[in-house]
Amino acid sequence: MFFIFFISVICACTLFYLTHPNQKIKPKALHTRWRWVALLWWIAGVYVATATVATSTAIFSALTISMAVFGTLPFFQLFFGGQHHAQ
């Protein structure tokens, strides 16, 4: 169950990041309605985690994973060849 939580939080954060206009992974940002899908997916992941661990642990884990994902996603464009800036 915790693996499902982990994957769902990572996917939700990635989807939320891809809706931002300043993201560099895709040429064009996703429509803003996907933000609501990402939020619901994130909440569903936390709900799944509360089935296996305490609520405070689930929320803390979700926030920690979210911060790690949001901190590393901007660097993925370097590896996957997003938009390059010529100098």
Coordinates of C-alpha atoms in Angstrom, one line a residue:
M1 CA 0.0 0.0 0.0
F2 CA 2.8 2.4 0.8
F3 CA 4.3 1.8 -2.7
I4 CA 1.0 2.9 -4.2
F5 CA 1.1 6.0 -2.0
F6 CA 4.6 6.8 -3.1
I7 CA 3.9 6.4 -6.8
S8 CA 0.7 8.4 -6.7
V9 CA 2.3 11.3 -4.9
I10 CA 5.2 11.4 -7.3
C11 CA 2.8 11.3 -10.3
A12 CA 0.5 13.9 -8.9
C13 CA 3.4 16.3 -8.2
T14 CA 4.8 15.7 -11.7
L15 CA 1.4 16.4 -13.3
F16 CA 1.0 19.5 -11.2
Y17 CA 4.5 20.7 -12.3
L18 CA 3.7 20.1 -16.0
T19 CA 0.7 22.5 -15.7
H20 CA 2.9 25.5 -14.7
P21 CA 3.7 27.9 -17.6
N22 CA 7.4 28.1 -16.6
Q23 CA 8.1 24.4 -16.7
K24 CA 10.8 23.4 -19.2
I25 CA 10.1 19.7 -19.7
K26 CA 7.4 20.0 -22.3
P27 CA 7.3 22.7 -25.0
K28 CA 3.8 23.8 -23.8
A29 CA 2.3 23.6 -20.4
L30 CA -0.7 21.4 -19.8
H31 CA -4.2 23.0 -19.3
T32 CA -4.9 24.3 -15.8
R33 CA -7.7 21.8 -15.3
W34 CA -5.1 19.1 -14.8
R35 CA -4.1 20.9 -11.6
W36 CA -7.3 19.8 -10.0
V37 CA -6.7 16.2 -11.2
A38 CA -3.2 16.4 -9.6
L39 CA -4.6 17.7 -6.4
L40 CA -7.2 15.0 -6.2
W41 CA -4.6 12.4 -7.0
W42 CA -2.4 13.7 -4.3
I43 CA -5.2 13.6 -1.7
A44 CA -6.1 10.1 -2.8
G45 CA -2.5 9.0 -2.3
V46 CA -2.5 10.5 1.2
Y47 CA -5.8 8.7 1.9
V48 CA -4.2 5.4 0.8
A49 CA -1.3 6.0 3.1
T50 CA -3.6 6.6 6.1
A51 CA -4.7 3.0 5.7
T52 CA -1.3 1.7 6.5
V53 CA 0.3 4.4 8.8
A54 CA -0.8 7.1 11.1
T55 CA -2.4 10.2 9.6
S56 CA 0.4 12.5 10.8
T57 CA 3.0 10.2 9.3
A58 CA 1.1 10.0 6.0
I59 CA 0.8 13.8 5.7
F60 CA 4.5 14.3 6.7
S61 CA 5.6 11.7 4.1
A62 CA 3.5 13.2 1.4
L63 CA 4.9 16.7 2.1
T64 CA 8.4 15.4 2.2
I65 CA 8.0 13.5 -1.1
S66 CA 6.4 16.5 -2.7
M67 CA 9.2 18.8 -1.7
A68 CA 11.8 16.3 -3.1
V69 CA 9.9 16.0 -6.4
F70 CA 9.4 19.7 -6.8
G71 CA 13.0 20.3 -6.0
T72 CA 14.3 17.9 -8.6
L73 CA 11.9 18.2 -11.5
P74 CA 13.4 21.5 -12.8
F75 CA 16.6 19.6 -13.4
F76 CA 15.0 16.9 -15.5
Q77 CA 15.0 19.1 -18.6
L78 CA 18.8 18.9 -18.5
F79 CA 18.7 15.1 -18.9
F80 CA 15.7 14.8 -21.2
G81 CA 16.5 17.6 -23.6
G82 CA 13.8 20.1 -22.9
Q83 CA 14.1 23.7 -24.1
H84 CA 17.7 24.7 -24.5
H85 CA 18.9 28.3 -24.2
A86 CA 21.5 29.3 -26.8
Q87 CA 24.2 31.7 -25.5

